């Protein structure tokens, strides 16, 4: 929304939420999310044509286009538990829009929705008045690079009712907003269901690439191959492409797991068990990779980490964000805590309270230490376990760090971002992902 405000000075954008604390944060100097470049963008538009408020109904009534950007978490209760999306926020949004609108509007699904959610929204809106148009306009930005992704997207996808003049006009109206800064050939127009399914499929394909290279990483470790070399050789084929082939401790983030589960649920719902089990394999491989990595740590430390201090470098699900949703660090650290290790955490952006909440660690629990620098975390540790690819980890003084650690000093590089040869020369014992050649 901030990018629309920035690119379209003549359009007023109102961001509304019933959560007043969140709105207050968006109106304050310290925004509720960390995203490189976002601060300047928000502060440049806020109060001019970008407004944050709790006046939900007032903003709906004043708007021509209403975007629904609410959570669609995986259901943790009842029907479809563990795989279906919880649409209760979407439904309640649609009801609020129906109630607050005195004229027909274009209503845009911005959250990632399961296929045919637009039907739910349409049905609720149509019960109040006939002149609403529902569009699907999924967002493809990635966290950490959101501003650049929005400024220069690979594509903008708009799905709508292509079969009626009103539907086509609504698609064109939304397309004209993006056309202020996105070239027309990048604006893809489809029917509603294709748009909804494309978003789930895009995330499933991306997650599948990571699970594919992670599966190969296990084989690399067994055979003496190097997964980065294999990825480079495979990715050099232009049909495969080199991006998104970085082996890791597993993918995290708010989208991949949720959207895959959603896709699997849809396949099951439409009685396509073979398709469901194909995608289930991607999810299973990700869980396997996290387990495999934490087992590697425990086994290397002589199958005993009870009472041993382990430095955790990074807790966010990826670099350049403070987001920990579905972060692989959560499962891996829970495994270590299950072995009664003492964890010394350092992440440049994730607050202590968030780590505590994710791991269920009470204040005063001696199994967790929160550090202000990676040096402090490493002190007296038996091992450094690197879980997030923060740039600053690459340039630390590892010679200095080693002297402060318990010996032998281990490094487990869960992101393959350190110079393993140098670390070996410094006398560390090193294990990494898919590096059959490092030990
Ligand atoms: C993703 C999609 O990229 C984006 O298009 C969609 O809109 C939302 O979901 P995001 O979750 O923000 O974006 O981050 P992304 O960069 O895709 O990384 C997801 C996870 O995969 C991270 O945990 C990351 O560390 C991991 N990853 C990514 C790998 O392990 N290897 C890779 O090669 C790339």
GROMACS .gro file of C-alpha atoms and ligand atoms in nm, residues 35 112 138-146 149 155 199 202-203 206-207 209-211 213-214 242-257 259 286 316-319 321 323 325-328 387-389 414-415, ligand 1:
model
   90
   35UNK     CA    1   1.221  -0.416   0.622
  112UNK     CA    2  -0.282  -1.543  -0.038
  138UNK     CA    3  -0.164  -1.182  -0.507
  139UNK     CA    4   0.162  -1.038  -0.381
  140UNK     CA    5   0.492  -1.196  -0.482
  141UNK     CA    6   0.736  -0.984  -0.280
  142UNK     CA    7   0.991  -1.156  -0.060
  143UNK     CA    8   1.078  -1.025   0.285
  144UNK     CA    9   1.411  -0.850   0.313
  145UNK     CA   10   1.386  -0.732  -0.048
  146UNK     CA   11   1.023  -0.615  -0.037
  149UNK     CA   12   1.050  -0.630  -0.538
  155UNK     CA   13   0.503  -0.945  -1.280
  199UNK     CA   14   0.014  -1.774  -0.624
  202UNK     CA   15   0.455  -2.013  -0.743
  203UNK     CA   16   0.531  -2.065  -0.374
  206UNK     CA   17   1.000  -2.219  -0.504
  207UNK     CA   18   0.976  -2.437  -0.194
  209UNK     CA   19   1.347  -2.615  -0.549
  210UNK     CA   20   1.479  -2.573  -0.196
  211UNK     CA   21   1.360  -2.919  -0.090
  213UNK     CA   22   1.858  -2.918  -0.342
  214UNK     CA   23   1.829  -3.003   0.029
  242UNK     CA   24   2.073  -2.064  -1.086
  243UNK     CA   25   1.853  -1.879  -0.836
  244UNK     CA   26   1.687  -2.038  -0.534
  245UNK     CA   27   1.916  -2.339  -0.526
  246UNK     CA   28   2.095  -2.262  -0.202
  247UNK     CA   29   2.097  -2.563   0.027
  248UNK     CA   30   2.006  -2.472   0.383
  249UNK     CA   31   1.869  -2.589   0.714
  250UNK     CA   32   1.528  -2.571   0.548
  251UNK     CA   33   1.295  -2.302   0.428
  252UNK     CA   34   1.088  -2.094   0.669
  253UNK     CA   35   0.870  -1.786   0.647
  254UNK     CA   36   0.501  -1.719   0.660
  255UNK     CA   37   0.423  -1.842   0.309
  256UNK     CA   38   0.588  -2.162   0.190
  257UNK     CA   39   0.465  -2.404   0.454
  259UNK     CA   40   0.070  -2.238   0.096
  286UNK     CA   41   1.186  -2.971   0.477
  316UNK     CA   42   1.509  -1.501   1.180
  317UNK     CA   43   1.380  -1.723   0.898
  318UNK     CA   44   1.611  -1.540   0.657
  319UNK     CA   45   1.847  -1.245   0.655
  321UNK     CA   46   1.416  -0.940   0.847
  323UNK     CA   47   1.039  -1.220   1.111
  325UNK     CA   48   0.745  -1.721   1.143
  326UNK     CA   49   0.817  -2.087   1.059
  327UNK     CA   50   1.187  -2.013   1.105
  328UNK     CA   51   1.388  -2.337   1.091
  387UNK     CA   52   2.101  -2.063   1.126
  388UNK     CA   53   2.043  -1.731   0.945
  389UNK     CA   54   2.247  -1.593   0.659
  414UNK     CA   55   2.349  -2.422   0.835
  415UNK     CA   56   2.359  -2.173   0.549
  440LIG     C1   57   0.846  -1.613  -0.039
  440LIG     C2   58   0.846  -1.596  -0.191
  440LIG     O1   59   0.982  -1.584  -0.238
  440LIG     C3   60   0.765  -1.474  -0.231
  440LIG     O2   61   0.758  -1.465  -0.373
  440LIG     C4   62   0.626  -1.486  -0.172
  440LIG     O3   63   0.551  -1.369  -0.203
  440LIG     C5   64   0.632  -1.506  -0.022
  440LIG     O4   65   0.712  -1.621   0.008
  440LIG     P1   66   0.978  -1.503   0.165
  440LIG     O5   67   0.919  -1.613   0.246
  440LIG     O6   68   0.970  -1.364   0.216
  440LIG     O7   69   0.915  -1.502   0.018
  440LIG     O8   70   1.136  -1.534   0.146
  440LIG     P2   71   1.223  -1.623   0.045
  440LIG     O9   72   1.337  -1.542   0.002
  440LIG    O10   73   1.141  -1.684  -0.060
  440LIG    O11   74   1.281  -1.736   0.144
  440LIG     C6   75   1.197  -1.835   0.202
  440LIG     C7   76   1.279  -1.933   0.281
  440LIG    O12   77   1.358  -2.015   0.193
  440LIG     C8   78   1.382  -1.869   0.376
  440LIG    O13   79   1.384  -1.943   0.495
  440LIG     C9   80   1.513  -1.880   0.302
  440LIG    O14   81   1.624  -1.879   0.387
  440LIG    C10   82   1.494  -2.012   0.231
  440LIG     N1   83   1.576  -2.028   0.109
  440LIG    C11   84   1.558  -1.943   0.004
  440LIG    C12   85   1.668  -2.131   0.099
  440LIG    O15   86   1.685  -2.209   0.194
  440LIG     N2   87   1.740  -2.147  -0.015
  440LIG    C13   88   1.723  -2.064  -0.123
  440LIG    O16   89   1.791  -2.084  -0.227
  440LIG    C14   90   1.630  -1.959  -0.113
   0.00000   0.00000   0.00000
